[in-house]
Amino acid sequence: MDGTFAIIFFITGLTDTYLNECPTGCYQLQEAPARAALQISDVVFQDDSISEEIYVTYDLARRYGVFQPVIGASATSDGSLWVGAGAKWTTQKVIDGPFFVEASFMPGLYAQGDGPDLGLPLEFRSALGVGYSFDNGATLSVLADHRSNGDLKDLNPGLETLGLRFAMVLD
């Protein structure tokens, strides 16, 4: 996998902003629900499942146009760590009903532990997922993500995860 998820994030987010947010101020600050999420994932490196990951995120209680700031941290069963911050885009306009699509892009720092050498401590994490939104604002989603250094160094093997995420609204 490559930076496809990051490209999807930027194209869909910018398109959604232009079509739906610009009449009221493209990147105007707006309130959004703050959410805490826990994700359990399988970590895949070069087509092999190598470990499991616990990933926690916090969506800040604001957004700029369609982009909501998010921070996150993860740890794998092989001792690697990642921490980062970025933005996510979520929409319910793609699938009818309580279903949604989301994409995110988060630069962060990676500590290898006993995990694979990804080339640099700076690793970009981009994700794409689909989910279900409950009446109380909680969500359950399936996400795939890709982490790489964006070819900032010759060594850039990338790392993928496939996970299940539960998020709840914080009051």
PDB file of C-alpha atoms in Angstrom:
ATOM      1  CA  MET A   1       0.000   0.000   0.000  1.00  0.00           C
ATOM      2  CA  ASP A   2       1.130   3.574  -0.525  1.00  0.00           C
ATOM      3  CA  GLY A   3      -0.209   7.046   0.231  1.00  0.00           C
ATOM      4  CA  THR A   4      -3.573   6.319  -1.400  1.00  0.00           C
ATOM      5  CA  PHE A   5      -5.500   6.869   1.856  1.00  0.00           C
ATOM      6  CA  ALA A   6      -3.865  10.272   2.322  1.00  0.00           C
ATOM      7  CA  ILE A   7      -4.805  11.267  -1.221  1.00  0.00           C
ATOM      8  CA  ILE A   8      -8.403  10.082  -0.630  1.00  0.00           C
ATOM      9  CA  PHE A   9      -8.497  12.116   2.600  1.00  0.00           C
ATOM     10  CA  PHE A  10      -7.395  15.341   0.921  1.00  0.00           C
ATOM     11  CA  ILE A  11      -9.498  14.991  -2.242  1.00  0.00           C
ATOM     12  CA  THR A  12     -12.721  14.025  -0.479  1.00  0.00           C
ATOM     13  CA  GLY A  13     -12.259  16.530   2.339  1.00  0.00           C
ATOM     14  CA  LEU A  14     -11.509  19.434   0.024  1.00  0.00           C
ATOM     15  CA  THR A  15     -14.352  18.477  -2.340  1.00  0.00           C
ATOM     16  CA  ASP A  16     -16.821  18.159   0.552  1.00  0.00           C
ATOM     17  CA  THR A  17     -15.659  21.507   1.933  1.00  0.00           C
ATOM     18  CA  TYR A  18     -16.145  23.217  -1.440  1.00  0.00           C
ATOM     19  CA  LEU A  19     -19.583  21.676  -2.092  1.00  0.00           C
ATOM     20  CA  ASN A  20     -21.097  21.830   1.385  1.00  0.00           C
ATOM     21  CA  GLU A  21     -19.227  24.277   3.603  1.00  0.00           C
ATOM     22  CA  CYS A  22     -18.192  27.217   1.421  1.00  0.00           C
ATOM     23  CA  PRO A  23     -21.654  28.813   1.274  1.00  0.00           C
ATOM     24  CA  THR A  24     -21.362  29.356   5.065  1.00  0.00           C
ATOM     25  CA  GLY A  25     -17.584  29.876   5.332  1.00  0.00           C
ATOM     26  CA  CYS A  26     -15.261  27.167   4.043  1.00  0.00           C
ATOM     27  CA  TYR A  27     -13.052  26.677   7.088  1.00  0.00           C
ATOM     28  CA  GLN A  28     -15.078  28.530   9.697  1.00  0.00           C
ATOM     29  CA  LEU A  29     -14.658  27.219  13.245  1.00  0.00           C
ATOM     30  CA  GLN A  30     -17.672  25.114  14.262  1.00  0.00           C
ATOM     31  CA  GLU A  31     -18.587  22.991  17.242  1.00  0.00           C
ATOM     32  CA  ALA A  32     -18.345  19.218  16.837  1.00  0.00           C
ATOM     33  CA  PRO A  33     -18.806  16.342  19.267  1.00  0.00           C
ATOM     34  CA  ALA A  34     -15.685  15.462  21.240  1.00  0.00           C
ATOM     35  CA  ARG A  35     -15.126  11.711  21.108  1.00  0.00           C
ATOM     36  CA  ALA A  36     -12.774   9.231  22.716  1.00  0.00           C
ATOM     37  CA  ALA A  37     -12.125   6.035  20.774  1.00  0.00           C
ATOM     38  CA  LEU A  38     -10.464   2.690  21.327  1.00  0.00           C
ATOM     39  CA  GLN A  39      -9.345   0.595  18.367  1.00  0.00           C
ATOM     40  CA  ILE A  40      -8.029  -2.961  18.317  1.00  0.00           C
ATOM     41  CA  SER A  41      -6.095  -3.815  15.158  1.00  0.00           C
ATOM     42  CA  ASP A  42      -4.060  -6.441  13.379  1.00  0.00           C
ATOM     43  CA  VAL A  43      -0.683  -5.067  12.251  1.00  0.00           C
ATOM     44  CA  VAL A  44       0.502  -6.124   8.787  1.00  0.00           C
ATOM     45  CA  PHE A  45       4.045  -5.628   7.518  1.00  0.00           C
ATOM     46  CA  GLN A  46       4.997  -6.732   4.009  1.00  0.00           C
ATOM     47  CA  ASP A  47       1.876  -8.938   3.713  1.00  0.00           C
ATOM     48  CA  ASP A  48       2.487 -10.719   7.053  1.00  0.00           C
ATOM     49  CA  SER A  49       0.491 -10.251  10.243  1.00  0.00           C
ATOM     50  CA  ILE A  50       3.192  -9.379  12.783  1.00  0.00           C
ATOM     51  CA  SER A  51       1.425  -8.109  15.915  1.00  0.00           C
ATOM     52  CA  GLU A  52      -1.683  -6.563  17.431  1.00  0.00           C
ATOM     53  CA  GLU A  53      -2.220  -2.897  18.211  1.00  0.00           C
ATOM     54  CA  ILE A  54      -4.219  -0.862  20.692  1.00  0.00           C
ATOM     55  CA  TYR A  55      -4.915   2.618  19.349  1.00  0.00           C
ATOM     56  CA  VAL A  56      -6.650   5.423  21.252  1.00  0.00           C
ATOM     57  CA  THR A  57      -7.814   8.689  19.721  1.00  0.00           C
ATOM     58  CA  TYR A  58      -9.459  11.860  20.887  1.00  0.00           C
ATOM     59  CA  ASP A  59     -11.501  14.012  18.503  1.00  0.00           C
ATOM     60  CA  LEU A  60     -11.423  17.640  19.623  1.00  0.00           C
ATOM     61  CA  ALA A  61     -14.752  19.432  20.125  1.00  0.00           C
ATOM     62  CA  ARG A  62     -14.403  21.601  17.030  1.00  0.00           C
ATOM     63  CA  ARG A  63     -13.928  21.426  13.331  1.00  0.00           C
ATOM     64  CA  TYR A  64     -12.776  23.710  10.568  1.00  0.00           C
ATOM     65  CA  GLY A  65     -15.097  23.177   7.632  1.00  0.00           C
ATOM     66  CA  VAL A  66     -15.262  19.388   7.377  1.00  0.00           C
ATOM     67  CA  PHE A  67     -11.915  18.769   9.104  1.00  0.00           C
ATOM     68  CA  GLN A  68     -11.941  17.808  12.789  1.00  0.00           C
ATOM     69  CA  PRO A  69      -8.653  17.895  14.727  1.00  0.00           C
ATOM     70  CA  VAL A  70      -7.696  14.550  16.269  1.00  0.00           C
ATOM     71  CA  ILE A  71      -4.848  13.233  18.398  1.00  0.00           C
ATOM     72  CA  GLY A  72      -3.886   9.598  18.821  1.00  0.00           C
ATOM     73  CA  ALA A  73      -1.446   7.119  20.272  1.00  0.00           C
ATOM     74  CA  SER A  74      -0.883   3.417  19.711  1.00  0.00           C
ATOM     75  CA  ALA A  75       1.142   0.542  21.106  1.00  0.00           C
ATOM     76  CA  THR A  76       1.723  -2.867  19.531  1.00  0.00           C
ATOM     77  CA  SER A  77       2.327  -6.255  21.078  1.00  0.00           C
ATOM     78  CA  ASP A  78       5.905  -6.126  19.697  1.00  0.00           C
ATOM     79  CA  GLY A  79       6.668  -2.935  21.615  1.00  0.00           C
ATOM     80  CA  SER A  80       6.428  -0.292  18.899  1.00  0.00           C
ATOM     81  CA  LEU A  81       4.750   3.014  19.719  1.00  0.00           C
ATOM     82  CA  TRP A  82       3.249   5.791  17.625  1.00  0.00           C
ATOM     83  CA  VAL A  83       1.842   9.183  18.691  1.00  0.00           C
ATOM     84  CA  GLY A  84       0.477  11.871  16.384  1.00  0.00           C
ATOM     85  CA  ALA A  85      -2.007  14.605  15.611  1.00  0.00           C
ATOM     86  CA  GLY A  86      -3.882  15.591  12.494  1.00  0.00           C
ATOM     87  CA  ALA A  87      -7.402  15.786  11.130  1.00  0.00           C
ATOM     88  CA  LYS A  88     -10.255  13.554  10.126  1.00  0.00           C
ATOM     89  CA  TRP A  89     -13.157  13.895   7.729  1.00  0.00           C
ATOM     90  CA  THR A  90     -16.464  12.127   8.356  1.00  0.00           C
ATOM     91  CA  THR A  91     -19.645  12.099   6.302  1.00  0.00           C
ATOM     92  CA  GLN A  92     -23.012  10.366   6.366  1.00  0.00           C
ATOM     93  CA  LYS A  93     -23.810  11.619   2.853  1.00  0.00           C
ATOM     94  CA  VAL A  94     -22.248   8.627   1.076  1.00  0.00           C
ATOM     95  CA  ILE A  95     -24.320   5.794   2.562  1.00  0.00           C
ATOM     96  CA  ASP A  96     -28.007   6.086   3.573  1.00  0.00           C
ATOM     97  CA  GLY A  97     -29.029   5.687   7.199  1.00  0.00           C
ATOM     98  CA  PRO A  98     -26.848   5.729  10.288  1.00  0.00           C
ATOM     99  CA  PHE A  99     -23.755   4.658   8.343  1.00  0.00           C
ATOM    100  CA  PHE A 100     -20.760   6.891   7.720  1.00  0.00           C
ATOM    101  CA  VAL A 101     -17.439   7.025   5.900  1.00  0.00           C
ATOM    102  CA  GLU A 102     -14.336   8.582   7.402  1.00  0.00           C
ATOM    103  CA  ALA A 103     -10.786   9.307   6.390  1.00  0.00           C
ATOM    104  CA  SER A 104      -7.912  10.765   8.394  1.00  0.00           C
ATOM    105  CA  PHE A 105      -4.353  11.994   8.046  1.00  0.00           C
ATOM    106  CA  MET A 106      -2.023  12.269  11.046  1.00  0.00           C
ATOM    107  CA  PRO A 107       1.722  12.943  11.078  1.00  0.00           C
ATOM    108  CA  GLY A 108       3.378  11.405  14.113  1.00  0.00           C
ATOM    109  CA  LEU A 109       6.419   9.937  15.794  1.00  0.00           C
ATOM    110  CA  TYR A 110       7.215   6.213  15.672  1.00  0.00           C
ATOM    111  CA  ALA A 111       9.369   4.292  18.154  1.00  0.00           C
ATOM    112  CA  GLN A 112      10.368   0.919  16.679  1.00  0.00           C
ATOM    113  CA  GLY A 113      10.628  -1.286  19.780  1.00  0.00           C
ATOM    114  CA  ASP A 114      10.820  -4.859  18.444  1.00  0.00           C
ATOM    115  CA  GLY A 115       8.674  -3.834  15.453  1.00  0.00           C
ATOM    116  CA  PRO A 116       9.869  -3.204  11.902  1.00  0.00           C
ATOM    117  CA  ASP A 117      12.252  -0.444  10.857  1.00  0.00           C
ATOM    118  CA  LEU A 118      10.102   2.044   8.940  1.00  0.00           C
ATOM    119  CA  GLY A 119      12.991   4.309   7.993  1.00  0.00           C
ATOM    120  CA  LEU A 120      12.355   7.405  10.112  1.00  0.00           C
ATOM    121  CA  PRO A 121      10.763   8.351  13.438  1.00  0.00           C
ATOM    122  CA  LEU A 122       8.419  10.649  11.436  1.00  0.00           C
ATOM    123  CA  GLU A 123       5.601   8.491  10.095  1.00  0.00           C
ATOM    124  CA  PHE A 124       2.391   9.659   8.406  1.00  0.00           C
ATOM    125  CA  ARG A 125      -0.714   7.666   9.330  1.00  0.00           C
ATOM    126  CA  SER A 126      -3.663   7.797   6.934  1.00  0.00           C
ATOM    127  CA  ALA A 127      -6.873   5.823   7.343  1.00  0.00           C
ATOM    128  CA  LEU A 128     -10.121   5.010   5.577  1.00  0.00           C
ATOM    129  CA  GLY A 129     -13.105   3.406   7.264  1.00  0.00           C
ATOM    130  CA  VAL A 130     -16.843   2.786   7.363  1.00  0.00           C
ATOM    131  CA  GLY A 131     -19.002   2.702  10.439  1.00  0.00           C
ATOM    132  CA  TYR A 132     -22.359   2.799  12.168  1.00  0.00           C
ATOM    133  CA  SER A 133     -23.540   5.699  14.314  1.00  0.00           C
ATOM    134  CA  PHE A 134     -25.787   4.844  17.267  1.00  0.00           C
ATOM    135  CA  ASP A 135     -28.592   7.130  18.497  1.00  0.00           C
ATOM    136  CA  ASN A 136     -26.509   8.205  21.524  1.00  0.00           C
ATOM    137  CA  GLY A 137     -23.644   9.418  19.275  1.00  0.00           C
ATOM    138  CA  ALA A 138     -21.390   6.393  19.868  1.00  0.00           C
ATOM    139  CA  THR A 139     -19.896   4.825  16.749  1.00  0.00           C
ATOM    140  CA  LEU A 140     -18.558   1.436  15.705  1.00  0.00           C
ATOM    141  CA  SER A 141     -16.332   1.296  12.641  1.00  0.00           C
ATOM    142  CA  VAL A 142     -13.919  -0.815  10.652  1.00  0.00           C
ATOM    143  CA  LEU A 143     -10.789   1.012   9.519  1.00  0.00           C
ATOM    144  CA  ALA A 144      -7.727   0.274   7.442  1.00  0.00           C
ATOM    145  CA  ASP A 145      -4.708   2.505   7.732  1.00  0.00           C
ATOM    146  CA  HIS A 146      -1.262   2.899   6.283  1.00  0.00           C
ATOM    147  CA  ARG A 147       1.830   4.341   7.951  1.00  0.00           C
ATOM    148  CA  SER A 148       4.939   5.451   6.107  1.00  0.00           C
ATOM    149  CA  ASN A 149       7.517   8.216   6.003  1.00  0.00           C
ATOM    150  CA  GLY A 150       6.184   9.457   2.664  1.00  0.00           C
ATOM    151  CA  ASP A 151       9.433   8.629   0.856  1.00  0.00           C
ATOM    152  CA  LEU A 152      11.363  11.180   2.913  1.00  0.00           C
ATOM    153  CA  LYS A 153      14.006   8.445   3.136  1.00  0.00           C
ATOM    154  CA  ASP A 154      14.944   5.641   0.747  1.00  0.00           C
ATOM    155  CA  LEU A 155      13.893   3.064   3.355  1.00  0.00           C
ATOM    156  CA  ASN A 156      10.083   3.345   3.409  1.00  0.00           C
ATOM    157  CA  PRO A 157       8.489  -0.114   3.669  1.00  0.00           C
ATOM    158  CA  GLY A 158       5.194   1.070   5.201  1.00  0.00           C
ATOM    159  CA  LEU A 159       2.964  -0.621   7.729  1.00  0.00           C
ATOM    160  CA  GLU A 160      -0.765  -1.363   7.638  1.00  0.00           C
ATOM    161  CA  THR A 161      -3.413  -2.055  10.241  1.00  0.00           C
ATOM    162  CA  LEU A 162      -6.967  -3.346   9.980  1.00  0.00           C
ATOM    163  CA  GLY A 163      -9.006  -2.577  13.045  1.00  0.00           C
ATOM    164  CA  LEU A 164     -12.316  -2.306  14.828  1.00  0.00           C
ATOM    165  CA  ARG A 165     -12.966   1.019  16.598  1.00  0.00           C
ATOM    166  CA  PHE A 166     -15.529   2.001  19.214  1.00  0.00           C
ATOM    167  CA  ALA A 167     -15.958   5.704  19.939  1.00  0.00           C
ATOM    168  CA  MET A 168     -18.140   7.488  22.438  1.00  0.00           C
ATOM    169  CA  VAL A 169     -19.185  11.110  22.744  1.00  0.00           C
ATOM    170  CA  LEU A 170     -17.790  12.997  25.711  1.00  0.00           C
ATOM    171  CA  ASP A 171     -20.016  15.626  27.330  1.00  0.00           C
TER     172      ASP A 171
END
